mmCIF file of N, CA and C in Angstrom:
data_model
loop_
_atom_site.group_PDB
_atom_site.id
_atom_site.type_symbol
_atom_site.label_atom_id
_atom_site.label_comp_id
_atom_site.label_asym_id
_atom_site.label_seq_id
_atom_site.Cartn_x
_atom_site.Cartn_y
_atom_site.Cartn_z
ATOM 1 N N MET A 183 38.346 -25.629 -5.000
ATOM 2 C CA MET A 183 39.048 -25.216 -4.265
ATOM 3 C C MET A 183 39.266 -23.530 -5.141
ATOM 4 N N LEU A 184 38.608 -23.803 -6.541
ATOM 5 C CA LEU A 184 38.353 -22.280 -7.656
ATOM 6 C C LEU A 184 37.016 -22.221 -6.816
ATOM 7 N N LEU A 185 36.186 -22.691 -6.597
ATOM 8 C CA LEU A 185 34.659 -22.838 -6.139
ATOM 9 C C LEU A 185 34.943 -21.671 -4.288
ATOM 10 N N ALA A 186 35.708 -21.999 -3.681
ATOM 11 C CA ALA A 186 35.846 -21.726 -2.317
ATOM 12 C C ALA A 186 36.831 -19.622 -2.745
ATOM 13 N N SER A 187 37.511 -20.342 -3.311
ATOM 14 C CA SER A 187 37.931 -19.154 -3.602
ATOM 15 C C SER A 187 37.419 -17.855 -4.542
ATOM 16 N N LEU A 188 36.274 -18.427 -5.450
ATOM 17 C CA LEU A 188 35.426 -16.825 -6.186
ATOM 18 C C LEU A 188 34.614 -16.402 -4.871
ATOM 19 N N VAL A 189 34.025 -17.581 -3.859
ATOM 20 C CA VAL A 189 33.040 -17.116 -2.655
ATOM 21 C C VAL A 189 34.112 -16.157 -1.360
ATOM 22 N N GLY A 190 35.287 -16.753 -1.284
ATOM 23 C CA GLY A 190 35.909 -15.602 -0.725
ATOM 24 C C GLY A 190 35.939 -13.924 -1.597
ATOM 25 N N VAL A 191 36.404 -14.196 -2.540
ATOM 26 C CA VAL A 191 36.475 -12.957 -3.492
ATOM 27 C C VAL A 191 35.202 -12.142 -3.313
ATOM 28 N N SER A 192 34.163 -12.826 -3.431
ATOM 29 C CA SER A 192 32.654 -11.950 -3.561
ATOM 30 C C SER A 192 32.497 -11.337 -1.540
ATOM 31 N N PHE A 193 32.943 -12.138 -0.843
ATOM 32 C CA PHE A 193 32.872 -11.855 0.260
ATOM 33 C C PHE A 193 33.762 -10.718 0.343
ATOM 34 N N VAL A 194 34.796 -10.548 -0.343
ATOM 35 C CA VAL A 194 35.892 -9.115 0.039
ATOM 36 C C VAL A 194 35.267 -8.409 -0.933
ATOM 37 N N GLY A 195 35.062 -8.324 -1.684
ATOM 38 C CA GLY A 195 34.625 -7.368 -3.149
ATOM 39 C C GLY A 195 33.188 -6.864 -1.808
ATOM 40 N N LEU A 196 32.353 -7.529 -1.464
ATOM 41 C CA LEU A 196 31.217 -7.141 -1.215
ATOM 42 C C LEU A 196 31.316 -6.414 0.267
ATOM 43 N N GLY A 197 32.609 -6.611 1.371
ATOM 44 C CA GLY A 197 33.200 -5.869 1.952
ATOM 45 C C GLY A 197 33.430 -4.846 1.912
ATOM 46 N N ALA A 198 34.125 -4.641 0.639
ATOM 47 C CA ALA A 198 35.094 -3.488 0.413
ATOM 48 C C ALA A 198 33.928 -2.673 -0.068
ATOM 49 N N ARG A 199 32.637 -2.586 -0.753
ATOM 50 C CA ARG A 199 32.175 -2.426 -0.665
ATOM 51 C C ARG A 199 31.127 -1.739 0.440
ATOM 52 N N LEU A 200 30.916 -2.153 0.862
ATOM 53 C CA LEU A 200 30.476 -1.638 2.572
ATOM 54 C C LEU A 200 31.163 -0.850 3.012
ATOM 55 N N VAL A 201 32.413 -0.877 3.341
ATOM 56 C CA VAL A 201 33.301 -0.259 3.289
ATOM 57 C C VAL A 201 33.380 1.282 2.921
ATOM 58 N N GLN A 202 33.059 1.359 1.643
ATOM 59 C CA GLN A 202 32.936 2.435 0.954
ATOM 60 C C GLN A 202 32.069 3.345 1.362
ATOM 61 N N LEU A 203 30.900 2.492 1.119
ATOM 62 C CA LEU A 203 29.358 3.459 1.655
ATOM 63 C C LEU A 203 29.083 4.003 2.934
ATOM 64 N N HIS A 204 29.506 2.962 3.821
ATOM 65 C CA HIS A 204 29.527 3.487 5.120
ATOM 66 C C HIS A 204 30.724 4.179 6.303
ATOM 67 N N VAL A 205 31.914 4.292 4.962
ATOM 68 C CA VAL A 205 32.909 4.650 5.811
ATOM 69 C C VAL A 205 33.554 5.842 4.833
ATOM 70 N N ILE A 206 33.372 5.396 3.750
ATOM 71 C CA ILE A 206 34.552 6.293 2.973
ATOM 72 C C ILE A 206 33.453 7.622 2.362
ATOM 73 N N ASP A 207 32.274 7.033 1.778
ATOM 74 C CA ASP A 207 31.410 8.267 1.107
ATOM 75 C C ASP A 207 30.589 8.593 1.871
ATOM 76 N N ARG A 208 30.860 8.490 3.772
ATOM 77 C CA ARG A 208 29.701 8.480 4.445
ATOM 78 C C ARG A 208 28.630 9.593 4.278
ATOM 79 N N GLU A 209 29.640 10.507 4.432
ATOM 80 C CA GLU A 209 28.919 12.158 4.303
ATOM 81 C C GLU A 209 27.956 12.724 2.900
ATOM 82 N N ARG A 210 29.273 12.343 2.093
ATOM 83 C CA ARG A 210 28.356 12.681 0.478
ATOM 84 C C ARG A 210 26.539 12.124 0.599
ATOM 85 N N LEU A 211 26.673 10.675 1.089
ATOM 86 C CA LEU A 211 25.529 9.802 0.977
ATOM 87 C C LEU A 211 24.740 10.231 2.233
ATOM 88 N N LEU A 212 24.781 11.188 2.715
ATOM 89 C CA LEU A 212 24.288 11.740 4.046
ATOM 90 C C LEU A 212 23.335 12.317 3.713
ATOM 91 N N GLY A 213 23.900 13.603 2.914
ATOM 92 C CA GLY A 213 23.353 14.880 2.239
ATOM 93 C C GLY A 213 22.363 14.556 1.311
ATOM 94 N N TYR A 214 22.526 13.283 0.658
ATOM 95 C CA TYR A 214 21.206 12.987 -0.064
ATOM 96 C C TYR A 214 20.023 12.107 1.035
ATOM 97 N N VAL A 215 20.613 11.342 2.013
ATOM 98 C CA VAL A 215 19.623 11.286 2.931
ATOM 99 C C VAL A 215 18.419 12.120 3.592
ATOM 100 N N VAL A 216 19.672 12.889 3.986
ATOM 101 C CA VAL A 216 18.748 14.477 4.722
ATOM 102 C C VAL A 216 17.780 14.842 4.071
ATOM 103 N N LYS A 217 18.475 15.028 2.331
ATOM 104 C CA LYS A 217 17.467 16.244 1.713
ATOM 105 C C LYS A 217 15.937 15.233 1.437
ATOM 106 N N ALA A 218 16.718 13.499 0.976
ATOM 107 C CA ALA A 218 15.050 12.768 0.896
ATOM 108 C C ALA A 218 14.105 13.192 2.319
ATOM 109 N N ARG A 219 14.171 12.733 3.344
ATOM 110 C CA ARG A 219 13.558 12.737 4.546
ATOM 111 C C ARG A 219 13.057 14.131 5.033
ATOM 112 N N ARG A 220 13.616 15.327 4.510
ATOM 113 C CA ARG A 220 13.146 16.446 4.788
ATOM 114 C C ARG A 220 11.944 16.689 3.377
ATOM 115 N N GLU A 221 12.219 16.526 2.483
ATOM 116 C CA GLU A 221 11.500 16.990 1.124
ATOM 117 C C GLU A 221 10.156 16.344 1.354
ATOM 118 N N ILE A 222 9.242 16.824 0.424
ATOM 119 C CA ILE A 222 7.728 16.099 0.808
ATOM 120 C C ILE A 222 7.542 16.590 -0.696
ATOM 121 N N ILE A 223 6.833 15.461 -1.301
ATOM 122 C CA ILE A 223 6.194 15.595 -2.640
ATOM 123 C C ILE A 223 4.554 15.195 -2.793
ATOM 124 N N VAL A 224 3.913 16.130 -2.848
ATOM 125 C CA VAL A 224 2.613 15.872 -3.121
ATOM 126 C C VAL A 224 2.113 15.570 -4.224
ATOM 127 N N GLU A 225 1.527 14.502 -4.469
ATOM 128 C CA GLU A 225 1.041 13.855 -5.879
ATOM 129 C C GLU A 225 -0.399 13.853 -5.758
ATOM 130 N N GLN A 226 -0.551 14.098 -6.841
ATOM 131 C CA GLN A 226 -2.368 14.514 -7.109
ATOM 132 C C GLN A 226 -2.800 13.279 -8.423
ATOM 133 N N ALA A 227 -2.845 12.241 -7.946
ATOM 134 C CA ALA A 227 -3.243 11.411 -8.973
ATOM 135 C C ALA A 227 -4.633 10.306 -8.538
ATOM 136 N N ARG A 228 -5.110 10.296 -9.578
ATOM 137 C CA ARG A 228 -6.701 9.332 -8.901
ATOM 138 C C ARG A 228 -6.411 8.085 -9.647
ATOM 139 N N ARG A 229 -6.670 7.002 -8.654
ATOM 140 C CA ARG A 229 -5.767 5.952 -8.845
ATOM 141 C C ARG A 229 -8.206 5.426 -9.331
ATOM 142 N N GLY A 230 -7.399 4.352 -10.121
ATOM 143 C CA GLY A 230 -9.016 3.794 -11.184
ATOM 144 C C GLY A 230 -9.142 2.880 -10.635
ATOM 145 N N ASP A 231 -10.460 2.925 -10.475
ATOM 146 C CA ASP A 231 -11.345 1.181 -9.865
ATOM 147 C C ASP A 231 -11.031 0.194 -10.078
ATOM 148 N N ILE A 232 -10.926 -0.551 -9.139
ATOM 149 C CA ILE A 232 -10.782 -1.899 -9.482
ATOM 150 C C ILE A 232 -12.164 -2.457 -9.412
ATOM 151 N N LEU A 233 -12.715 -3.308 -10.362
ATOM 152 C CA LEU A 233 -14.061 -4.171 -10.476
ATOM 153 C C LEU A 233 -13.565 -5.661 -10.123
ATOM 154 N N ASP A 234 -14.635 -6.363 -10.343
ATOM 155 C CA ASP A 234 -14.616 -7.616 -10.325
ATOM 156 C C ASP A 234 -14.920 -8.153 -11.926
ATOM 157 N N ASP A 235 -15.456 -9.272 -12.500
ATOM 158 C CA ASP A 235 -15.850 -9.577 -13.698
ATOM 159 C C ASP A 235 -17.217 -9.238 -14.042
ATOM 160 N N ARG A 236 -18.165 -9.037 -13.141
ATOM 161 C CA ARG A 236 -19.335 -8.579 -13.121
ATOM 162 C C ARG A 236 -19.532 -6.754 -13.088
ATOM 163 N N GLY A 237 -18.382 -6.572 -12.849
ATOM 164 C CA GLY A 237 -18.315 -4.595 -13.059
ATOM 165 C C GLY A 237 -18.879 -4.555 -11.696
ATOM 166 N N ASN A 238 -18.551 -5.137 -10.319
ATOM 167 C CA ASN A 238 -18.856 -4.501 -9.319
ATOM 168 C C ASN A 238 -17.695 -3.803 -8.500
ATOM 169 N N ILE A 239 -17.492 -2.678 -8.012
ATOM 170 C CA ILE A 239 -15.995 -2.285 -6.916
ATOM 171 C C ILE A 239 -15.886 -2.704 -6.140
ATOM 172 N N LEU A 240 -14.606 -3.358 -6.325
ATOM 173 C CA LEU A 240 -14.026 -4.014 -5.382
ATOM 174 C C LEU A 240 -12.857 -2.993 -4.531
ATOM 175 N N ALA A 241 -12.291 -1.850 -4.990
ATOM 176 C CA ALA A 241 -11.607 -1.101 -4.166
ATOM 177 C C ALA A 241 -11.809 0.537 -4.917
ATOM 178 N N THR A 242 -11.955 1.090 -4.536
ATOM 179 C CA THR A 242 -11.984 2.672 -5.388
ATOM 180 C C THR A 242 -11.204 3.516 -4.335
ATOM 181 N N SER A 243 -10.928 4.710 -4.888
ATOM 182 C CA SER A 243 -9.835 5.990 -4.166
ATOM 183 C C SER A 243 -11.266 7.118 -3.523
ATOM 184 N N LYS A 244 -12.387 7.098 -4.432
ATOM 185 C CA LYS A 244 -13.785 7.770 -3.578
ATOM 186 C C LYS A 244 -13.857 7.522 -2.072
ATOM 187 N N SER A 245 -14.365 8.016 -1.294
ATOM 188 C CA SER A 245 -14.695 7.580 -0.163
ATOM 189 C C SER A 245 -16.458 6.947 -0.068
ATOM 190 N N GLN A 246 -16.589 5.940 0.463
ATOM 191 C CA GLN A 246 -18.066 5.421 0.071
ATOM 192 C C GLN A 246 -18.158 4.634 1.731
ATOM 193 N N ILE A 247 -20.095 5.136 1.981
ATOM 194 C CA ILE A 247 -20.917 4.177 2.882
ATOM 195 C C ILE A 247 -21.686 3.254 2.525
ATOM 196 N N VAL A 248 -21.268 1.856 2.868
ATOM 197 C CA VAL A 248 -21.993 0.740 2.591
ATOM 198 C C VAL A 248 -22.453 0.157 3.986
ATOM 199 N N LEU A 249 -23.312 -0.248 3.512
ATOM 200 C CA LEU A 249 -24.338 -0.054 4.793
ATOM 201 C C LEU A 249 -25.195 -1.671 4.414
ATOM 202 N N GLY A 250 -24.777 -2.324 5.182
ATOM 203 C CA GLY A 250 -25.862 -3.856 5.346
ATOM 204 C C GLY A 250 -26.541 -4.464 6.330
ATOM 205 N N VAL A 251 -27.735 -4.799 6.273
ATOM 206 C CA VAL A 251 -28.732 -5.330 7.745
ATOM 207 C C VAL A 251 -28.840 -6.619 7.648
ATOM 208 N N ASP A 252 -28.621 -7.518 8.701
ATOM 209 C CA ASP A 252 -28.563 -9.001 8.742
ATOM 210 C C ASP A 252 -30.268 -9.207 8.763
ATOM 211 N N PRO A 253 -30.339 -10.031 7.508
ATOM 212 C CA PRO A 253 -31.985 -10.111 7.522
ATOM 213 C C PRO A 253 -32.919 -10.895 8.544
ATOM 214 N N GLN A 254 -31.858 -11.870 9.268
ATOM 215 C CA GLN A 254 -32.789 -12.206 10.846
ATOM 216 C C GLN A 254 -32.783 -11.286 11.600
ATOM 217 N N ALA A 255 -32.305 -10.197 11.816
ATOM 218 C CA ALA A 255 -32.709 -9.239 12.444
ATOM 219 C C ALA A 255 -33.493 -8.053 12.523
ATOM 220 N N LEU A 256 -34.287 -8.575 11.399
ATOM 221 C CA LEU A 256 -35.399 -7.143 11.252
ATOM 222 C C LEU A 256 -36.804 -8.220 11.672
ATOM 223 N N ARG A 257 -37.422 -7.231 11.784
ATOM 224 C CA ARG A 257 -38.534 -7.418 12.619
ATOM 225 C C ARG A 257 -40.021 -6.783 11.811
ATOM 226 N N GLU A 258 -40.810 -7.877 11.153
ATOM 227 C CA GLU A 258 -41.898 -7.635 10.902
ATOM 228 C C GLU A 258 -42.694 -6.811 10.966
ATOM 229 N N ASN A 259 -42.830 -6.095 12.235
ATOM 230 C CA ASN A 259 -43.735 -4.622 12.259
ATOM 231 C C ASN A 259 -42.795 -3.692 11.680
ATOM 232 N N ASP A 260 -41.706 -3.917 11.594
ATOM 233 C CA ASP A 260 -40.960 -2.033 10.780
ATOM 234 C C ASP A 260 -41.113 -2.267 9.698
ATOM 235 N N GLU A 261 -41.669 -3.352 9.001
ATOM 236 C CA GLU A 261 -41.614 -3.098 7.182
ATOM 237 C C GLU A 261 -41.691 -2.139 6.571
ATOM 238 N N PRO A 262 -42.418 -1.248 7.180
ATOM 239 C CA PRO A 262 -42.793 -0.007 6.549
ATOM 240 C C PRO A 262 -41.571 0.932 6.248
ATOM 241 N N LYS A 263 -40.659 0.789 7.250
ATOM 242 C CA LYS A 263 -39.527 1.432 7.333
ATOM 243 C C LYS A 263 -38.631 0.723 6.669
ATOM 244 N N TRP A 264 -38.995 -0.128 5.929
ATOM 245 C CA TRP A 264 -37.836 -0.516 5.029
ATOM 246 C C TRP A 264 -37.667 -0.086 3.458
ATOM 247 N N ARG A 265 -36.280 -0.243 2.927
ATOM 248 C CA ARG A 265 -36.095 0.196 2.065
ATOM 249 C C ARG A 265 -36.519 -1.000 0.750
ATOM 250 N N SER A 266 -37.270 -0.339 -0.155
ATOM 251 C CA SER A 266 -37.577 -1.820 -1.264
ATOM 252 C C SER A 266 -36.143 -2.012 -2.011
ATOM 253 N N TRP A 267 -35.741 -3.315 -1.516
ATOM 254 C CA TRP A 267 -34.370 -3.360 -2.707
ATOM 255 C C TRP A 267 -34.436 -3.820 -3.813
ATOM 256 N N PRO A 268 -33.839 -3.978 -4.948
ATOM 257 C CA PRO A 268 -33.893 -4.861 -5.737
ATOM 258 C C PRO A 268 -33.550 -6.405 -5.550
ATOM 259 N N ARG A 269 -34.488 -7.087 -5.633
ATOM 260 C CA ARG A 269 -33.776 -8.610 -4.766
ATOM 261 C C ARG A 269 -33.341 -9.283 -6.634
#
């Protein structure tokens, strides 16, 4: 009986708080919401790079172009055009 009473009182308290927020204080709180929706805050912050355990970049805030080639798609007669990559 005590547990059921506590649950009932909790729901009544929650309902009272919802009525206060949505009915009683509605106009005052809507002013805050409208202001927050129209306000633009520009933050110029650079995030640090995220590295793996070997120091390779996993994520960065700088734009990068990463190009890869399928080794099986390369033709032997185009070998002079290849850039020598460290292996």
